[in-house]
Structure formats: C-alpha cells, structure tokens
Amino acid sequence: MNYSQNIAKLQPSATIAVSTLAKKLAAEGRDIINLSAGEPDFDTPAWISEAATEGIAKGRTRYTASSGMPELRRLAAEYMTEGTAHEADPARVVVSAGAKQSLFNACFCLFGPGDEVLIGSPYWTSYPEMVTLARAAPTPVAGNESRQFLLTPADLERAASPAARGLVISTPSNPTGAVYSTAQLADLAAWAKERGVTLICDEIYREIYFGPGARAPGVLDLDPEAVGHVVAVNGMSKAFAMTGWRVGFSYTTIELAMKMGALQSHVSLNAATPSQVASVEGLRRAQPDGGDRKRMLEAFRRRRDLVSRLFDELLPGFPYVKPDGAFYLYFRVDAAFDDEVKTAGALCSRLLEEAGVAIVPGEAFGDARYARMSTASSDEDVEAGVRRMAATLAS
Ligand code: PMP
Ligand code: GLU
C-alpha cells in the first residue's frame, strides 16, 4: 500500500506509547509503577460529571455548532481573559476535542509548505508532528539549560530563518515545568510581532502553578497593543481532571477562529456534546468554587516538593529542571550511560525492565540526555518510583 506524503514522517505519540505499554505490562501481572503519561490521577469532580449525566437525560445529545456551544464559548472566553485587558469575546473562541485538536487546528490553518515553525525545546512531543502534518518545517530552539531552557529573543533570532512563520511554546512547560514570567513572555511576543511570526502559547497547565497568584502568566496578560498575532490554548483536561472528556479551547483573532471552526466543521464537527455540557458546569463554578481544583493543585505541589527532595537525596548525579508548574520532573540521565545504554530511550527501557518504572525518554521531547517522569500519580507511587529508579541507576 502506498501512503500519502501527508504522513510520510508521522510517528505515534511517544508519551501515549510508553503509557500504553506500561498499562499492558501491568495488565499482564507485572509490578509496574506508571509515571509516563501526564494525566491527573484524580477523578473528574463529581459535580462536573453529574452535569453531563443530567444533560444526557435531558436530551443534550445532539450536534452543536462546530466552534462549540455559545454558552461554553462565552465561559471559555471569560476564563481565558479574566484579569486581562482583553474583552471576553466568544467569537474569538473555538471549542475543540481537547487542546490537542486546538493546537492542530491552529497549525494546520496557519502553516504550510515552505514555512518554518520555531518550537521551544524541549517541547511537548506532538508539536513537531502537528507542524509536519501541515507540511511545514519544525525547528526546535532550546534556551539555555541553566535558565530552565526558557527562550529569549536572542535564542530565536539565532535560530530563525526568513521563512519563520510561527513559534510554539508551552508555559508552564511540558516537559520541564518551567514558567515564563510576564516580562519574559512580553519579550518573546515583541520579537514575534517584529518578525511577523504567530505565537502559539499552550497554557494547558496554567492553573497548575506553584508561584504567586492563582495561575501562571499567560500571553493574554500582555498589553494587546504590544503583541501581534497570538493563539492562546487551554482546556479542561489538566486543571479539571477531565482528560477523557476531550474539551480544549483557543482564543485568537475572529478571522483565525472562523477558519479553525471551518476546518473542524469538516474534520470532527464539535467536541462531544455531553462533554461540553460538563465543561460549562466546570467553568461556571470555576471562579466561586475552587475546592476540588485547589485540592489537586496542593497535591501536585506536595509531589513536586517530594520528588525534588528525593532527587537531591538519592540521585545527586542526576540534575533536574526545577518545576514551577505542571506535573513533571525533567531530569538528566546521561550519568547512567555506559557501553550498552547510550540514550535515554535505552535507559528508560532498562528502567522499565529492571525497576518496573515507566517514564518517557527525552527523545520524545528533543533531547536524548534527559527523561521525564510524571508526578500525577499517588505520593506513594511517586516516592516508590524514584526509590526504584535510584536503586537501578546506582547499581
Ligand atoms: N499541550 C500539552 C503541553 C499537554 O501536555 C497536553 C496533554 N495531553 C495537551 C496539550 C493536550 O491536552 P488535551 O488534548 O487533553 O486537552
Ligand atoms: N500530555 C500528556 C503527556 O505529555 C498526555 C499524553 C499526550 O497527550 O501526549 O504525557
């Protein structure tokens, strides 16, 4: 069978692949601690799930507008622009089947053959694939390791060719947990505006933030006059523990939102209607009732502290990026390389085999010296996972 050039370079998601393998081994009876995919270990808050069930009982089971139910678009606009100088304009929002689809829609509508798209590296594994599916060329750009890999305009200037059309970053970052300050974001946005580059800012971990304030700085916090073309992306998966519901959203210009909505109207139409009903409830209560989300955030912060302490104590030869948000620890593993094990991929296979711990090799994020463990598991699993890794790596 001949396949299209569209998928000539396509690889399955490495994060999903490791976690699927870990689940398979566990189902076969192996003692596996799965610290691979980043998925909150909490159930969706009951009051959100109940809203969906109620909605189904009342027949809210039909198609919606492709860009989402008007009420959800309004609430998402308010959620994303709260406390900013932007008016909450629902026409700028497209609701999609997860932030993943929002990001894909944006890349597919904005980039094409001959375009270069800069990607902050280490990057979330799907960004280069999405850019490549649009037949554009991804260029990973790493910031300085000593600055948590955060990018500066100088880094971008060095890497960009005249064909640069886009810049994709995540803040808080997956995989590092590093967070851009408002001033740092403003610098990147000013560079992008100057170069006519669209800035796609993935803020899916915005609420999972350990710094001051309720959420990490975002691109919509910046002075609208000072930024050019931006797309802010967020969703329900992480902060609301709703990964399987598949609801994400984007905020951008009305024109781009219309194009993304049109694309989606042919590809998948709307995010599942009961999921949208549940998301309305989640966002409606988001401001007054932060109870469940606060509890989850506290757990992520506690595990960040726990894992940092354990690494300092048990794995001093394995430096890590100090996470200020999200729920990962991104650490160097090259101290454990030997004649047989020369890459993070090989080392992670060894850890899975010998220690029964599943983590994601840095190749998935653009750096084979690193690996990423998720802290979105119970405190016990996180601690046992690090102890098992330490025993294997030290042997
Ligand atoms: N962006 C980042 C950085 C992520 O880690 C994830 C996790 N899957 C997503 C986007 C996609 O989230 P979802 O599609 O579940 O909304
Ligand atoms: N975003 C999570 C991760 O990076 C979930 C997996 C995925 O969607 O790729 O592990």
Coordinates of C-alpha atoms and ligand atoms in Angstrom, one line a residue:
M1 CA 0.0 0.0 0.0
N2 CA 1.3 3.5 -0.8
Y3 CA 0.7 6.2 1.7
S4 CA 0.3 9.9 1.3
Q5 CA 3.2 12.3 1.7
N6 CA 1.0 13.9 4.3
I7 CA 2.0 11.2 6.8
A8 CA 5.5 10.4 5.4
K9 CA 7.2 11.4 8.7
L10 CA 4.4 10.5 11.1
Q11 CA 5.3 8.7 14.3
P12 CA 2.8 7.7 17.0
S13 CA 2.8 9.8 20.2
A14 CA 5.7 8.6 22.4
T15 CA 4.0 9.7 25.6
I16 CA 0.9 7.7 24.8
A17 CA 3.1 4.7 23.5
V18 CA 5.0 4.4 26.8
S19 CA 1.9 4.7 28.9
T20 CA 0.1 2.1 26.7
L21 CA 3.0 -0.3 27.1
A22 CA 3.1 0.2 30.9
K23 CA -0.6 -0.4 31.2
K24 CA -0.3 -3.6 29.1
L25 CA 2.6 -4.9 31.3
A26 CA 0.6 -4.1 34.4
A27 CA -2.4 -6.0 33.0
E28 CA -0.2 -9.0 32.4
G29 CA 0.6 -9.0 36.1
R30 CA 4.0 -7.2 36.1
D31 CA 4.6 -4.9 39.1
I32 CA 4.8 -1.6 37.2
I33 CA 4.8 2.0 38.5
N34 CA 3.5 4.1 35.7
L35 CA 5.0 7.6 35.7
S36 CA 4.8 8.1 32.0
A37 CA 1.7 9.9 30.6
G38 CA 0.8 13.2 32.2
E39 CA -2.7 12.6 33.3
P40 CA -4.1 13.7 36.7
D41 CA -4.7 10.7 38.9
F42 CA -7.8 12.3 40.3
D43 CA -11.4 11.5 39.1
T44 CA -13.3 14.3 37.5
P45 CA -15.1 16.2 40.3
A46 CA -18.5 14.6 40.8
W47 CA -20.4 17.9 40.3
I48 CA -19.0 18.1 36.8
S49 CA -19.8 14.5 35.8
E50 CA -23.3 14.9 37.2
A51 CA -23.9 17.9 35.0
A52 CA -23.1 15.7 32.0
T53 CA -25.4 12.8 33.1
E54 CA -28.2 15.3 33.7
G55 CA -27.6 16.8 30.3
I56 CA -27.8 13.4 28.6
A57 CA -31.1 12.7 30.5
K58 CA -32.5 15.9 29.2
G59 CA -31.5 15.1 25.6
R60 CA -28.5 17.3 25.3
T61 CA -27.0 14.7 22.9
R62 CA -27.2 16.4 19.5
Y63 CA -24.7 18.2 17.4
T64 CA -23.7 21.7 18.5
A65 CA -22.2 24.5 16.4
S66 CA -18.8 23.4 15.2
S67 CA -16.9 26.0 17.3
G68 CA -18.9 25.0 20.4
M69 CA -22.0 25.8 22.3
P70 CA -22.5 29.5 22.7
E71 CA -22.5 29.3 26.5
L72 CA -19.3 27.3 26.6
R73 CA -17.6 29.7 24.2
R74 CA -18.6 32.6 26.4
L75 CA -17.4 30.9 29.6
A76 CA -14.1 29.9 27.9
A77 CA -13.6 33.5 26.7
E78 CA -14.2 34.7 30.3
Y79 CA -11.9 32.0 31.7
M80 CA -9.1 32.8 29.4
T81 CA -9.3 36.6 29.5
E82 CA -10.2 37.1 33.2
G83 CA -8.0 39.8 34.7
T84 CA -6.6 40.8 31.3
A85 CA -7.1 43.9 29.1
H86 CA -8.9 41.7 26.5
E87 CA -12.7 41.7 26.4
A88 CA -14.1 38.3 26.7
D89 CA -15.2 37.8 23.1
P90 CA -16.8 34.4 22.4
A91 CA -16.3 34.9 18.7
R92 CA -12.6 34.5 19.3
V93 CA -13.0 31.1 20.9
V94 CA -13.1 27.7 19.3
V95 CA -14.0 24.7 21.4
S96 CA -12.3 21.5 20.2
A97 CA -11.9 17.9 21.1
G98 CA -9.0 18.6 23.5
A99 CA -6.3 21.2 23.5
K100 CA -4.6 18.8 21.1
Q101 CA -7.1 19.5 18.4
S102 CA -7.0 23.2 19.1
L103 CA -3.2 23.2 18.6
F104 CA -3.6 21.0 15.4
N105 CA -6.3 23.3 14.0
A106 CA -4.1 26.4 14.6
C107 CA -1.0 24.8 13.0
F108 CA -3.0 23.5 10.0
C109 CA -4.7 26.8 9.4
L110 CA -1.6 28.9 9.8
F111 CA 1.3 26.9 8.3
G112 CA 2.1 25.1 5.1
P113 CA 4.8 24.1 2.7
G114 CA 7.8 26.4 2.8
D115 CA 7.0 27.7 6.3
E116 CA 9.3 27.3 9.2
V117 CA 7.8 27.0 12.7
L118 CA 10.1 27.5 15.7
I119 CA 9.4 25.2 18.7
G120 CA 10.6 25.9 22.2
S121 CA 12.7 22.9 23.1
P122 CA 12.4 20.6 25.0
Y123 CA 9.0 20.5 23.5
W124 CA 5.8 18.6 24.0
T125 CA 6.0 15.6 21.8
S126 CA 3.1 16.5 19.5
Y127 CA 4.2 20.0 18.3
P128 CA 6.7 18.9 15.7
E129 CA 4.3 16.3 14.4
M130 CA 1.5 18.8 14.1
V131 CA 3.7 21.2 12.2
T132 CA 4.9 18.4 9.9
L133 CA 1.3 17.3 9.2
A134 CA 0.7 20.8 7.9
R135 CA 3.8 20.1 5.7
A136 CA 5.7 23.0 7.3
A137 CA 9.2 22.5 8.8
P138 CA 9.6 22.4 12.6
T139 CA 12.8 24.0 14.0
P140 CA 13.4 23.2 17.7
V141 CA 15.1 26.0 19.6
A142 CA 16.5 25.3 23.0
G143 CA 17.0 28.1 25.6
N144 CA 19.9 27.9 27.9
E145 CA 20.0 24.8 30.2
S146 CA 20.9 27.0 33.1
R147 CA 17.8 29.1 32.6
Q148 CA 15.4 26.1 32.7
F149 CA 15.6 26.1 28.9
L150 CA 13.4 29.2 28.7
L151 CA 13.8 31.0 25.4
T152 CA 15.0 34.6 24.9
P153 CA 14.6 36.7 21.7
A154 CA 18.4 36.2 21.1
D155 CA 17.8 32.4 21.0
L156 CA 15.0 32.9 18.5
E157 CA 17.0 35.4 16.4
R158 CA 19.9 32.9 16.1
A159 CA 17.6 30.1 15.0
A160 CA 15.0 31.8 12.8
S161 CA 15.3 31.8 9.0
P162 CA 13.4 34.3 6.8
A163 CA 10.8 31.6 6.4
A164 CA 9.8 31.6 10.1
R165 CA 6.1 32.0 10.4
G166 CA 5.3 30.6 13.8
L167 CA 6.6 30.0 17.3
V168 CA 5.1 27.3 19.6
I169 CA 5.8 27.3 23.4
S170 CA 4.1 25.8 26.4
T171 CA 4.1 27.6 29.8
P172 CA 4.1 26.0 32.3
S173 CA 6.2 23.8 30.1
N174 CA 5.6 20.2 29.4
P175 CA 8.2 18.5 29.9
T176 CA 10.2 20.9 32.2
G177 CA 7.6 22.6 34.3
A178 CA 9.4 25.9 33.7
V179 CA 7.2 29.0 33.6
Y180 CA 7.8 32.3 31.6
S181 CA 7.4 35.4 33.7
T182 CA 5.1 38.1 32.2
A183 CA 8.2 40.1 31.2
Q184 CA 9.9 37.2 29.5
L185 CA 6.6 36.4 27.6
A186 CA 6.4 40.1 26.6
D187 CA 9.9 39.9 25.2
L188 CA 9.1 36.8 23.1
A189 CA 5.8 38.3 21.9
A190 CA 7.6 41.6 20.9
W191 CA 10.1 39.6 18.9
A192 CA 7.3 37.6 17.2
K193 CA 5.4 40.7 16.4
E194 CA 8.5 42.4 14.9
R195 CA 9.2 39.3 12.8
G196 CA 5.6 38.7 11.7
V197 CA 5.6 35.4 13.5
T198 CA 2.4 34.0 15.1
L199 CA 2.9 33.0 18.7
I200 CA 1.0 29.9 19.7
C201 CA 1.1 29.7 23.5
D202 CA -0.1 26.4 25.0
E203 CA -1.3 27.3 28.5
I204 CA -3.0 23.9 29.4
Y205 CA -1.1 23.8 32.7
R206 CA -1.7 27.4 33.5
E207 CA -3.6 26.7 36.8
I208 CA -1.0 24.1 37.9
Y209 CA 1.4 26.7 39.0
F210 CA 3.4 26.9 42.2
G211 CA 4.4 30.5 42.0
P212 CA 2.5 33.5 43.4
G213 CA -1.0 34.2 42.2
A214 CA -3.7 31.8 41.1
R215 CA -2.3 31.0 37.7
A216 CA 0.9 31.3 35.6
P217 CA 1.4 34.3 33.4
G218 CA -0.3 33.9 30.0
V219 CA 0.0 35.5 26.7
L220 CA -3.4 37.3 27.1
D221 CA -2.0 39.1 30.1
L222 CA 0.2 41.1 27.8
D223 CA -0.8 44.5 26.5
P224 CA -2.8 43.7 23.4
E225 CA -1.2 46.7 21.6
A226 CA 2.2 45.2 22.2
V227 CA 1.6 41.8 20.8
G228 CA 1.0 40.7 17.2
H229 CA -0.9 37.6 16.1
V230 CA -1.3 35.1 19.0
V231 CA -3.2 32.0 19.7
A232 CA -3.7 31.1 23.4
V233 CA -4.7 27.5 24.1
N234 CA -6.2 26.0 27.2
G235 CA -8.7 23.3 28.1
M236 CA -10.4 21.1 30.7
S237 CA -8.0 18.1 30.8
K238 CA -5.5 19.1 33.4
A239 CA -6.9 21.7 35.9
F240 CA -10.3 20.0 36.0
A241 CA -9.1 16.4 35.7
M242 CA -11.1 15.8 32.5
T243 CA -8.6 14.2 30.2
G244 CA -11.0 11.7 28.7
W245 CA -13.8 14.2 28.1
R246 CA -11.8 15.8 25.3
V247 CA -12.5 19.5 25.6
G248 CA -10.0 22.2 24.8
F249 CA -10.3 25.7 23.5
S250 CA -8.3 28.5 21.8
Y251 CA -8.5 32.3 21.9
T252 CA -7.3 34.2 18.9
T253 CA -8.5 36.7 16.2
I254 CA -12.0 36.3 15.0
E255 CA -10.8 35.6 11.5
L256 CA -8.5 32.8 12.5
A257 CA -11.2 31.4 14.9
M258 CA -13.6 31.3 11.9
K259 CA -11.0 29.4 9.8
M260 CA -10.3 26.9 12.7
G261 CA -14.0 26.4 13.2
A262 CA -14.5 25.8 9.4
L263 CA -11.6 23.2 9.4
Q264 CA -13.2 21.5 12.4
S265 CA -16.6 21.5 10.8
H266 CA -15.2 19.1 8.2
V267 CA -13.0 17.0 10.3
S268 CA -14.8 16.3 13.6
L269 CA -17.5 19.0 13.9
N270 CA -17.9 19.6 17.6
A271 CA -16.4 18.4 20.8
A272 CA -18.8 15.8 22.3
T273 CA -21.9 17.5 23.4
P274 CA -22.1 15.9 26.9
S275 CA -18.5 16.9 27.4
Q276 CA -19.3 20.5 26.5
V277 CA -22.3 20.4 29.0
A278 CA -19.9 19.2 31.7
S279 CA -17.3 21.9 30.8
V280 CA -20.0 24.6 31.1
E281 CA -20.6 23.4 34.6
G282 CA -16.9 23.3 35.4
L283 CA -16.2 26.8 34.1
R284 CA -19.4 28.2 35.6
R285 CA -18.3 27.1 39.0
A286 CA -14.7 27.7 38.4
Q287 CA -14.4 31.1 40.0
P288 CA -16.5 30.7 43.1
D289 CA -15.8 27.1 43.8
G290 CA -12.1 26.3 43.5
G291 CA -12.4 23.5 46.1
D292 CA -11.6 20.4 44.0
R293 CA -9.0 22.2 41.9
K294 CA -7.3 23.6 44.9
R295 CA -7.1 20.2 46.4
M296 CA -5.5 18.8 43.2
L297 CA -3.1 21.7 43.0
E298 CA -1.9 21.2 46.6
A299 CA -1.3 17.5 45.8
F300 CA 0.8 18.5 42.7
R301 CA 2.8 21.0 44.7
R302 CA 3.4 18.5 47.5
R303 CA 4.6 15.9 45.0
R304 CA 6.9 18.4 43.3
D305 CA 8.5 19.1 46.7
L306 CA 8.6 15.4 47.4
V307 CA 10.3 14.4 44.2
S308 CA 12.8 17.3 44.3
R309 CA 13.8 16.3 47.9
L310 CA 14.2 12.6 46.8
F311 CA 16.3 13.5 43.8
D312 CA 18.5 15.8 45.9
E313 CA 19.0 13.0 48.4
L314 CA 19.1 9.8 46.3
L315 CA 20.2 10.9 42.8
P316 CA 22.6 13.8 43.2
G317 CA 24.4 13.0 40.0
F318 CA 21.1 13.4 38.0
P319 CA 20.3 17.1 37.7
Y320 CA 16.7 18.2 37.1
V321 CA 14.9 21.3 35.9
K322 CA 13.2 22.8 38.9
P323 CA 9.5 22.8 38.1
D324 CA 7.4 25.9 38.8
G325 CA 4.3 24.4 37.4
A326 CA 2.7 21.4 35.6
F327 CA 3.3 17.9 37.0
Y328 CA 6.5 16.6 35.6
L329 CA 10.2 16.2 36.6
Y330 CA 12.6 16.5 33.7
F331 CA 16.0 15.2 34.6
R332 CA 19.3 14.3 33.0
V333 CA 20.1 10.6 32.8
D334 CA 23.3 10.7 30.8
A335 CA 25.3 10.0 34.0
A336 CA 24.0 6.4 33.8
F337 CA 25.0 5.8 30.2
D338 CA 27.5 3.1 29.5
D339 CA 28.7 0.9 26.6
E340 CA 25.3 -0.7 26.2
V341 CA 23.0 2.1 27.2
K342 CA 23.8 5.3 25.3
T343 CA 20.5 7.1 25.0
A344 CA 17.6 8.0 27.2
G345 CA 15.4 5.6 25.2
A346 CA 17.7 2.6 26.0
L347 CA 17.9 3.7 29.7
C348 CA 14.1 4.0 30.0
S349 CA 13.7 0.5 28.5
R350 CA 16.2 -0.7 31.2
L351 CA 14.3 1.0 33.9
L352 CA 11.0 -0.5 32.8
E353 CA 12.6 -3.9 32.5
E354 CA 14.7 -3.9 35.7
A355 CA 12.9 -1.5 38.0
G356 CA 9.4 -1.8 36.7
V357 CA 9.2 2.0 36.4
A358 CA 7.7 3.6 33.2
I359 CA 9.0 7.1 32.4
V360 CA 9.3 8.9 29.0
P361 CA 12.7 9.2 27.3
G362 CA 13.9 12.6 26.4
E363 CA 14.0 11.8 22.7
A364 CA 10.2 12.4 22.7
F365 CA 10.9 16.0 23.8
G366 CA 14.0 16.6 21.6
D367 CA 16.9 15.7 24.0
A368 CA 18.2 12.2 24.4
R369 CA 20.2 13.1 27.6
Y370 CA 17.0 13.6 29.6
A371 CA 13.9 11.7 30.7
R372 CA 10.6 12.9 32.1
M373 CA 8.7 11.4 35.0
S374 CA 5.1 12.4 35.7
T375 CA 4.2 13.4 39.3
A376 CA 0.5 13.0 38.5
S377 CA 0.4 9.7 40.5
S378 CA -0.1 9.0 44.1
D379 CA 2.5 10.2 46.5
E380 CA 3.3 6.6 47.3
D381 CA 3.9 5.7 43.7
V382 CA 6.0 8.8 43.1
E383 CA 8.2 8.0 46.0
A384 CA 8.5 4.3 45.3
G385 CA 9.2 5.1 41.6
V386 CA 12.1 7.4 42.5
R387 CA 13.5 4.9 45.0
R388 CA 13.3 2.1 42.5
M389 CA 15.0 4.2 39.8
A390 CA 17.7 5.3 42.3
A391 CA 18.4 1.6 43.2
T392 CA 18.8 0.7 39.5
L393 CA 20.7 3.8 38.4
A394 CA 23.2 3.5 41.3
S395 CA 23.8 -0.2 40.6
Ligands
PMP1 N1 -0.5 20.5 25.5 C1 0.3 20.0 26.4 C2 1.6 20.6 26.7 C3 0.0 18.7 27.0 O1 0.8 18.2 27.9 C4 -1.2 18.1 26.7 C5 -1.6 16.8 27.3 N2 -2.2 15.9 26.6 C6 -2.0 18.7 25.7 C7 -1.6 19.9 25.1 C8 -3.3 18.2 25.2 O2 -4.3 18.1 26.1 P1 -5.8 17.7 25.8 O3 -5.8 17.4 24.4 O4 -6.1 16.6 26.7 O5 -6.6 18.9 26.1
GLU2 N1 0.1 15.5 27.7 C1 0.3 14.2 28.4 C2 1.8 13.9 28.3 O1 2.6 14.6 27.8 C3 -0.6 13.2 27.9 C4 -0.2 12.4 26.7 C5 -0.4 13.1 25.4 O2 -1.5 13.6 25.2 O3 0.5 13.1 24.6 O4 2.1 12.8 28.8

